[in-house]
Coordinates of C-alpha atoms in Angstrom, one line a residue:
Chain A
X63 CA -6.1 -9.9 -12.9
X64 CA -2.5 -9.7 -13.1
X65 CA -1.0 -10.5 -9.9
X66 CA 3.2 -9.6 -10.1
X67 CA 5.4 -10.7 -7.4
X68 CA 9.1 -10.5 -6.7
X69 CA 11.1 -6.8 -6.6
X70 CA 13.2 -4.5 -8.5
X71 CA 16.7 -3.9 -6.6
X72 CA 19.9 -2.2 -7.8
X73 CA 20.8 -5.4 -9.6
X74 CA 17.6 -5.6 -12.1
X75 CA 13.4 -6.2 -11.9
X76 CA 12.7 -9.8 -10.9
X77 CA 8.7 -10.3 -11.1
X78 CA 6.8 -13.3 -12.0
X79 CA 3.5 -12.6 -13.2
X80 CA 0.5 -14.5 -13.1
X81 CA -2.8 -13.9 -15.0
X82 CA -5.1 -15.2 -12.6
X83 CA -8.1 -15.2 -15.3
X84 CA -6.1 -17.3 -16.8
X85 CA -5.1 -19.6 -14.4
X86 CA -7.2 -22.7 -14.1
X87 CA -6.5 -24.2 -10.7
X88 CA -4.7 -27.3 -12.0
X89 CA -1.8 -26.8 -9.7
X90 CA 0.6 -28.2 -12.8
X91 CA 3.3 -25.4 -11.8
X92 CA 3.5 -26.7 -8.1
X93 CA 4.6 -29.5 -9.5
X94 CA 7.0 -28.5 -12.1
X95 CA 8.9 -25.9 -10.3
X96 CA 12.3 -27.7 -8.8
X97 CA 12.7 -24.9 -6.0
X98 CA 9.4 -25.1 -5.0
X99 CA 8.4 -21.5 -5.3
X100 CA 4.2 -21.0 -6.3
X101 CA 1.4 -22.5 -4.2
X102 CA -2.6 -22.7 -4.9
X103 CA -4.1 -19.9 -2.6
X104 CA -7.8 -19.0 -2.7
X105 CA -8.4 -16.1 -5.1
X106 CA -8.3 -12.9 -2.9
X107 CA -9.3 -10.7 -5.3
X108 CA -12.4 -11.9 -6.3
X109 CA -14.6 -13.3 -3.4
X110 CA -17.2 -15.2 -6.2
X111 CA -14.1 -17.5 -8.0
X112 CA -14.4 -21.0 -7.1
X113 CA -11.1 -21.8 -8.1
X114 CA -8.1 -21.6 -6.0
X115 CA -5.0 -20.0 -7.9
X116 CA -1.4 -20.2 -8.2
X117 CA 0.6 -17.8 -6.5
X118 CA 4.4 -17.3 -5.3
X119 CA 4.8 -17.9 -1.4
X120 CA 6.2 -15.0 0.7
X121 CA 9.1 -16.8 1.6
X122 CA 10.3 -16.2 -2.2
X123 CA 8.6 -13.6 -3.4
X124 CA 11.7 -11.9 -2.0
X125 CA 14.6 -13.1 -3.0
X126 CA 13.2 -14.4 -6.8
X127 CA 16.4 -14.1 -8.5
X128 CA 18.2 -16.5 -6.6
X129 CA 15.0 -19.4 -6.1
X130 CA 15.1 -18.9 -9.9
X131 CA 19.0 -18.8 -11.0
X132 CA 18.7 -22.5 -11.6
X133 CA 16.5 -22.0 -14.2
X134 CA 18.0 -19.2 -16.2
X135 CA 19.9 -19.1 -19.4
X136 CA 22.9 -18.6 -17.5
X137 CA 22.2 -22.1 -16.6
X138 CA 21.5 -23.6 -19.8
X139 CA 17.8 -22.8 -19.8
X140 CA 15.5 -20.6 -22.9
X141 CA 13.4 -18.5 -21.6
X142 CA 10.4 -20.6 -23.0
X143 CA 11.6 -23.9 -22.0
X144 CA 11.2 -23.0 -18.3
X145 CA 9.7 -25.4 -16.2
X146 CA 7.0 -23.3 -14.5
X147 CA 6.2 -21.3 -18.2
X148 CA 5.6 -25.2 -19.9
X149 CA 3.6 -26.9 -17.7
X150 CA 1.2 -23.9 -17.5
X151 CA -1.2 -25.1 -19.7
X152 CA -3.2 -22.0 -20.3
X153 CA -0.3 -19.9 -20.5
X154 CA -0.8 -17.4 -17.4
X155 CA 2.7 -17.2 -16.1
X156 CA 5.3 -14.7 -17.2
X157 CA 8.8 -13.9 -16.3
X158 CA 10.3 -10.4 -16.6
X159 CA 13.9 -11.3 -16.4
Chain B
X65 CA 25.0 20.4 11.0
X66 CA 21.1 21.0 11.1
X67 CA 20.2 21.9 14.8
X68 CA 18.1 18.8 16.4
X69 CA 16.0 20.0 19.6
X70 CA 16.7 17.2 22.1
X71 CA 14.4 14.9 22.4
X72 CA 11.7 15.8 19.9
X73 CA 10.1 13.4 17.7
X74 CA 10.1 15.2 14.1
X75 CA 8.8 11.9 12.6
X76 CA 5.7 11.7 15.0
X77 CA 3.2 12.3 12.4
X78 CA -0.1 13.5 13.7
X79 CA -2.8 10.7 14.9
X80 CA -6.4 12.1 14.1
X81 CA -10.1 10.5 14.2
X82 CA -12.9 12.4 12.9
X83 CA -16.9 12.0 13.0
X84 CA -18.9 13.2 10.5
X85 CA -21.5 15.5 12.3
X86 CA -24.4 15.4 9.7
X87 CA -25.0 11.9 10.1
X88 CA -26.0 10.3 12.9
X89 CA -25.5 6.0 13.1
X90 CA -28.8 5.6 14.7
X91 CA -30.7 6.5 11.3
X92 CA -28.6 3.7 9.5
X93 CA -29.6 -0.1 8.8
X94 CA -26.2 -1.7 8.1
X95 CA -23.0 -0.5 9.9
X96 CA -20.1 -1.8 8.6
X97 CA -16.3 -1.3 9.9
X98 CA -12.9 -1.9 8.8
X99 CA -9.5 -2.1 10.1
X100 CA -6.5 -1.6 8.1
X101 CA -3.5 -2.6 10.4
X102 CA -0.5 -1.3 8.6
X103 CA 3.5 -1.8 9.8
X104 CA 4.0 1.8 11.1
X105 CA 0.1 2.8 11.1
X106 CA -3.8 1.1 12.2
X107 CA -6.8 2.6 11.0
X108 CA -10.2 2.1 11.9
X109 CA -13.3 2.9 9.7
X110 CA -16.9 2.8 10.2
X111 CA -19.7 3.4 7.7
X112 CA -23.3 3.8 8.1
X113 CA -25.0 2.7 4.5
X114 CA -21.9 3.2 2.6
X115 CA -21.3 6.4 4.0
X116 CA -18.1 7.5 6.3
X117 CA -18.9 8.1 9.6
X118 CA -16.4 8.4 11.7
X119 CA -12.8 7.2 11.9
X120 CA -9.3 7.2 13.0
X121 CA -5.7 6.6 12.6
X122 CA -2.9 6.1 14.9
X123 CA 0.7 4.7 15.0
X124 CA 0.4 0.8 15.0
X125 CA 2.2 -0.9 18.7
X126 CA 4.2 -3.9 19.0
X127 CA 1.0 -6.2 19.4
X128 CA -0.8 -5.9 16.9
X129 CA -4.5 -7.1 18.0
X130 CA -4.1 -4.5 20.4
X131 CA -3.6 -1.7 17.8
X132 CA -6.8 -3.0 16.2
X133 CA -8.6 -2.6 19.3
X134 CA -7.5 0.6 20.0
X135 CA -7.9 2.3 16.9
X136 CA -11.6 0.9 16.5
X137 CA -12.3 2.2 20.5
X138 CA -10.8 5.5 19.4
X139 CA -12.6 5.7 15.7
X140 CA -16.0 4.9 18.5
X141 CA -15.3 7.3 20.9
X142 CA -18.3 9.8 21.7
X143 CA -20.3 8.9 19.2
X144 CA -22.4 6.1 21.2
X145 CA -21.7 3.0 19.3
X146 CA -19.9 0.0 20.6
X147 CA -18.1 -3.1 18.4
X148 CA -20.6 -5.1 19.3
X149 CA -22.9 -2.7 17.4
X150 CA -20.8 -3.0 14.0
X151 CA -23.2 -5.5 11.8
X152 CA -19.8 -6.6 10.0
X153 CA -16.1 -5.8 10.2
X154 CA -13.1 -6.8 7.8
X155 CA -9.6 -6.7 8.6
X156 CA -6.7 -5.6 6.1
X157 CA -3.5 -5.0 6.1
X158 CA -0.2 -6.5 7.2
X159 CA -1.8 -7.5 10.6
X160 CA -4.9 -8.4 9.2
X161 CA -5.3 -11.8 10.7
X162 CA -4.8 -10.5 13.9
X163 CA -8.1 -8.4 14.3
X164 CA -9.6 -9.8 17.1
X165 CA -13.4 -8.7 16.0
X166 CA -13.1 -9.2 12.3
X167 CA -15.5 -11.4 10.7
X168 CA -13.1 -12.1 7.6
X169 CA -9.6 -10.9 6.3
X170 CA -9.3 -9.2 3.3
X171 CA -5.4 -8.4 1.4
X172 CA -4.7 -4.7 1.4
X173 CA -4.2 -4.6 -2.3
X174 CA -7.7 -5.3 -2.9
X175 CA -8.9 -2.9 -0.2
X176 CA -6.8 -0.2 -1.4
X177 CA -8.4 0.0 -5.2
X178 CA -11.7 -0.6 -3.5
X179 CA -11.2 2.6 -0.9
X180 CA -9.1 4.5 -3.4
X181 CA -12.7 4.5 -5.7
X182 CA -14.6 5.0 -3.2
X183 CA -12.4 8.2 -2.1
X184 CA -11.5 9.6 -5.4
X185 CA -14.0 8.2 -7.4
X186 CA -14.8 5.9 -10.3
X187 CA -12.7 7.4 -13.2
X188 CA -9.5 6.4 -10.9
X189 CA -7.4 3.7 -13.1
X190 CA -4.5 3.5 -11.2
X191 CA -3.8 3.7 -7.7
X192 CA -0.3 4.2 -6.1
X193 CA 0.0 3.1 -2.2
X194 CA 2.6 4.9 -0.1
X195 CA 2.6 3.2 2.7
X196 CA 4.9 2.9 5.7
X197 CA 6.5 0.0 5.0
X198 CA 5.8 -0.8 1.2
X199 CA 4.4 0.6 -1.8
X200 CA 1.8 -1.3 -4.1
X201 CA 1.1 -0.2 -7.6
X202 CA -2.9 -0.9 -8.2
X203 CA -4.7 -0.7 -11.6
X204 CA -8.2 -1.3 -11.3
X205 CA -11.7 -0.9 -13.2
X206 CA -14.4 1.2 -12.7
X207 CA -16.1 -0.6 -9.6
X208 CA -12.6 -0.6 -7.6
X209 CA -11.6 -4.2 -9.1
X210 CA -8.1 -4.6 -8.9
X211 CA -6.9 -5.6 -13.0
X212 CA -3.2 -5.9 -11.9
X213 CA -1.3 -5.0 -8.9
X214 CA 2.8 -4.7 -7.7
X215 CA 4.1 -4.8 -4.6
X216 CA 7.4 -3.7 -3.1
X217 CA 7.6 -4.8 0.0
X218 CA 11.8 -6.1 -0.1
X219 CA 13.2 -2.1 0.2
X220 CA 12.5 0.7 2.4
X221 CA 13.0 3.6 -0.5
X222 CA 9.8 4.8 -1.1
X223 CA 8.1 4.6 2.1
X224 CA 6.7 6.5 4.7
X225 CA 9.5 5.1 6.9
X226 CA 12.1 6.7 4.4
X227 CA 10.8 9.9 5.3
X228 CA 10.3 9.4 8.8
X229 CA 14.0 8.9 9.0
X230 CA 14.7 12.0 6.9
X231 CA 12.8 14.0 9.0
X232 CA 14.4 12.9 12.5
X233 CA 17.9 13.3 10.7
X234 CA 17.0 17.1 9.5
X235 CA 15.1 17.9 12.7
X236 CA 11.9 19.0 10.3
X237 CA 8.3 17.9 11.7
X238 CA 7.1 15.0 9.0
X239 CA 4.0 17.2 8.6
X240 CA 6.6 20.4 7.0
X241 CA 8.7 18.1 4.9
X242 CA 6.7 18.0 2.0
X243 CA 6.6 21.8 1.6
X244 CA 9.9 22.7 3.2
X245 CA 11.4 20.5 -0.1
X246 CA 9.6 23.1 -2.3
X247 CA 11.4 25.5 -0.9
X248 CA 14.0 25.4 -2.9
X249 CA 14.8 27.6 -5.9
X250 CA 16.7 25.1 -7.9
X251 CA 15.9 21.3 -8.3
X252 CA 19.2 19.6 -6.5
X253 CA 20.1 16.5 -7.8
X254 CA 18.6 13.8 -6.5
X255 CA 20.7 11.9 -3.5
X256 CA 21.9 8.8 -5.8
X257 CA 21.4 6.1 -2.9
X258 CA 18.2 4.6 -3.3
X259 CA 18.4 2.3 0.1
X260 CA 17.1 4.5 2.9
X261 CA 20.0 3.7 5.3
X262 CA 22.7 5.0 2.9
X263 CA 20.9 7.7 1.7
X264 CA 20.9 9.2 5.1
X265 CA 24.5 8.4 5.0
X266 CA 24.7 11.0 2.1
X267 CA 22.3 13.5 3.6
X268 CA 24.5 14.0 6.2
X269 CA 27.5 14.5 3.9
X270 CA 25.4 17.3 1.9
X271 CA 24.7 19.0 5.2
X272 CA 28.5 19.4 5.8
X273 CA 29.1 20.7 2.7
X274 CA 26.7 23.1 3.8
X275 CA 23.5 22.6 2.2
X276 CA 20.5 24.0 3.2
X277 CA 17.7 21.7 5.0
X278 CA 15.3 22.3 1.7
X279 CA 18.0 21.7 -0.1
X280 CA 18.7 17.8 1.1
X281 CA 15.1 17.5 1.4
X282 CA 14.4 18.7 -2.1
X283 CA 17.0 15.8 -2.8
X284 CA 15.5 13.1 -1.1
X285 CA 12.0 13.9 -1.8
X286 CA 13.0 13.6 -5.7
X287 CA 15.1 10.4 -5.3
X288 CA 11.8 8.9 -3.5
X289 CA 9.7 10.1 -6.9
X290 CA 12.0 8.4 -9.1
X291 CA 12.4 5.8 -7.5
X292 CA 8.4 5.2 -7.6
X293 CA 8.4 6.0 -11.4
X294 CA 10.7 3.2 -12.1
X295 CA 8.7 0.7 -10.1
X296 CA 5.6 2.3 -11.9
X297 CA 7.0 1.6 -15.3
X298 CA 6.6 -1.9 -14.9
X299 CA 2.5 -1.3 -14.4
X300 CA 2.5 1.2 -16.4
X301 CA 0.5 4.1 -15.8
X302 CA -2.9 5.0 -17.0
X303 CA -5.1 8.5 -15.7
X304 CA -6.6 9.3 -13.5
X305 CA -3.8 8.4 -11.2
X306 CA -4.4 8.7 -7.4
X307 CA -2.0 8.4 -4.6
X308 CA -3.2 6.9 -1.0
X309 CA -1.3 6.4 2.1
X310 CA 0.4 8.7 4.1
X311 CA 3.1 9.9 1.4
X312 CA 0.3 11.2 -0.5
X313 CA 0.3 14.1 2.4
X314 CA 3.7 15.2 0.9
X315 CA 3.8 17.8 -1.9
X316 CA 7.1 17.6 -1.9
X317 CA 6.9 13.9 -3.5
X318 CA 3.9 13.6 -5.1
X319 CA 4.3 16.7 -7.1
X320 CA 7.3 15.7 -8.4
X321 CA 6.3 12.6 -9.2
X322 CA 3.2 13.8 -11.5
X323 CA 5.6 16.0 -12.8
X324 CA 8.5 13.1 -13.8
X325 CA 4.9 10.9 -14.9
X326 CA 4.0 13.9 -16.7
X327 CA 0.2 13.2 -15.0
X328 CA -2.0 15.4 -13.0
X329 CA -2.8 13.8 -9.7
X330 CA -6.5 13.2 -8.6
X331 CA -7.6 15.2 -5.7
X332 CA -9.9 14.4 -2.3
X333 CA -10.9 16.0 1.2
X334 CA -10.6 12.6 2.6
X335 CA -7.7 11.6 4.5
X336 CA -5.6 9.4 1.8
X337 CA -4.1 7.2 5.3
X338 CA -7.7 5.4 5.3
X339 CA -7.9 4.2 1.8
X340 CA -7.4 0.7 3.2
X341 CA -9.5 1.2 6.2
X342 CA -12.2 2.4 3.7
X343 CA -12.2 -0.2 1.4
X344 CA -12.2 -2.9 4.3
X345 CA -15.2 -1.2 5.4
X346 CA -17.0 -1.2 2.3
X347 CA -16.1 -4.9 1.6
X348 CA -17.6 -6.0 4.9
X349 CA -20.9 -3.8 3.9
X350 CA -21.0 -6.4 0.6
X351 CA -20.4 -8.9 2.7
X352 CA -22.6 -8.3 5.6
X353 CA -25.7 -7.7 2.5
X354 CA -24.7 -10.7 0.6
X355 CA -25.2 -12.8 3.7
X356 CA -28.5 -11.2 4.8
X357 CA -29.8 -12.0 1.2
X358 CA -28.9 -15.5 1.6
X359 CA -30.9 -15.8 4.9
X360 CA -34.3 -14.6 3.0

């Protein structure tokens, strides 16, 4: 399932996406992301998973584009070098901004 | 300016519950229940071996295991069952941790696809709730498993709320907006403030310049379509395409939006409000039958 959190305002669409069939558990982006945005929540959607999955708290669900300014090219960063998109091993986290 | 009646509540939308009279819960083996406790509304299902049997829906209170309670007493009322009769009940919603008599807590995403097949059937791929405090894009398969789900839950354009507030401005009943907005012989363009607060703002201009209530209505209504289809965009959109909540009540929006989405929109007797409800219902069923297994 693809889960997409954040919000689309006047100033653009900030969602991060995450491919929870993907998404292994390891917990590598809770590390890796400096403003401390996704945490391992059991998998909702589908009662039978035994795996917990990552997920983006509430807290900055809403206000994405400023948790994750730091990050951006504006701040010196490729899209593909972000922390939370390289140490996701099996490649289940997206930006769309 | 539009003529308000003192007092009145235009944006009281109408609380119902309803028992389905062919059935009767005493021929059932498993009755489940759930309760979807929304920001502006609670509903409470019950259903007697996957089959509605009775429910209701009412405005949700300040306290929020109270609302639970009393929608589920209501949704009971006359037809001889109690809580402690329910053989399982899940809770959903934005107060779903706060159901006092829920065995579990399920998100309202999930419950929505899961009620929104149950109510519209299987060939529904996407499911778009209009709720009163957010709006959640759902695609799911043919069981009711949600594939991949948005959520706006930052903005107030696009929600029942919006409307609410339109309807208290214009001094129309909530229940007439939808059709009062078709009304209107020519498509106005749509009000150009998508934030619910300024939007009113420029209702109230249009009405000084003179426009007609269907008029700003017509306005809003489309403004709260396209606004949708841009959020929907992001999904993407793939038939059949049903709307639950209580916006899917409105013509006046959901018309234009199959019409912007160039889609035709699914149809169902059921009240759309309990698509959560439903689904919550039908999860604690599963659950309820999963358990009993396990005992054997």
């Amino acid at each position: 399932m693809i889960a997409n959190y954040g919000y689309k305002d006047g100033s653009g669409d900030f969602f991060i996406s995450i491919d929870t069939d993907r998404c292994d558990g390891c917990g590598d982006c809770v590390e890796a992301c400096p403003a401390d945005i996704f945490e391992m929540v059991e998998d909702e959607f589908d009662i039978e998973a035994e795996n917990d999955v990552a997920a983006v708290t509430s807290e900055h669900a809403k206000k994405l584009k400023y948790s994750c300014g730091p990050c951006k090219p504006a701040s010196g960063f490729e899209k593909a070098e972000l922390p939370c998109i390289r140490a996701c091993g099996p490649d289940a986290i997206g930006h769309s901004w | 300016m539009a003529e308000v009646e003192k007092g009145a509540e235009y944006w009281r939308w109408t609380e119902s519950r309803w028992t389905n009279p062919e059935m009767d819960w005493k021929d059932g083996e498993v009755v489940s229940a759930g309760v979807d406790v929304g920001s502006v509304s609670t509903q409470a299902a019950v259903m007697v071996d996957g089959k509605l049997y009775c429910y209701s829906s009412m405005r949700t209170g300040s306290n929020s295991p109270e609302s639970a309670n009393n929608a589920m007493k209501w949704a009971l009322e006359g037809t001889g069952l109690t809580i402690d009769d329910l053989h399982a009940t899940v809770g959903t919603g934005y107060g779903r941790v706060n159901v006092p008599f829920a065995a579990k807590a399920i998100t309202e995403i999930a419950c929505h696809a899961r009620g929104g097949n149950f109510m519209y059937g299987p060939g529904v791929r996407t499911i778009l709730d209009m709720g009163g405090q957010d709006c959640k894009a759902i695609h799911c398969d043919e069981r009711g498993k949600v594939k991949a789900f948005l959520m706006n839950d930052k903005c107030a354009a696009g929600t029942g709320r919006g409307m609410e507030v339109f309807a208290d401005l214009l001094g129309v009943h909530i229940n007439d907006v939808g059709e009062m907005s078709l009304q209107v012989e020519e498509e106005p363009p749509p009000v150009s403030s998508t934030c619910v607060v300024f939007a009113k703002s420029e209702a109230s201009g249009l009405l000084r310049q003179g426009w007609p209530k269907e008029k700003v209505l017509a306005a809003y209504c489309s403004a709260m379509a396209h606004r949708v289809v841009t959020l929907l965009e992001r999904i993407g959109v793939e038939p059949e395409f049903a709307i639950t909540g209580g916006i899917a009540k409105n013509p006046g929006v959901t018309n234009r939006l199959a019409d912007e989405l160039g889609v035709k929109l699914a149809k169902t007797d059921m009240d759309t409000q309990i698509a959560g409800a439903l689904g919550a219902a039908l999860f604690a069923r599963a659950l309820y039958l999963k358990k009993i297994k396990g005992k054997k």
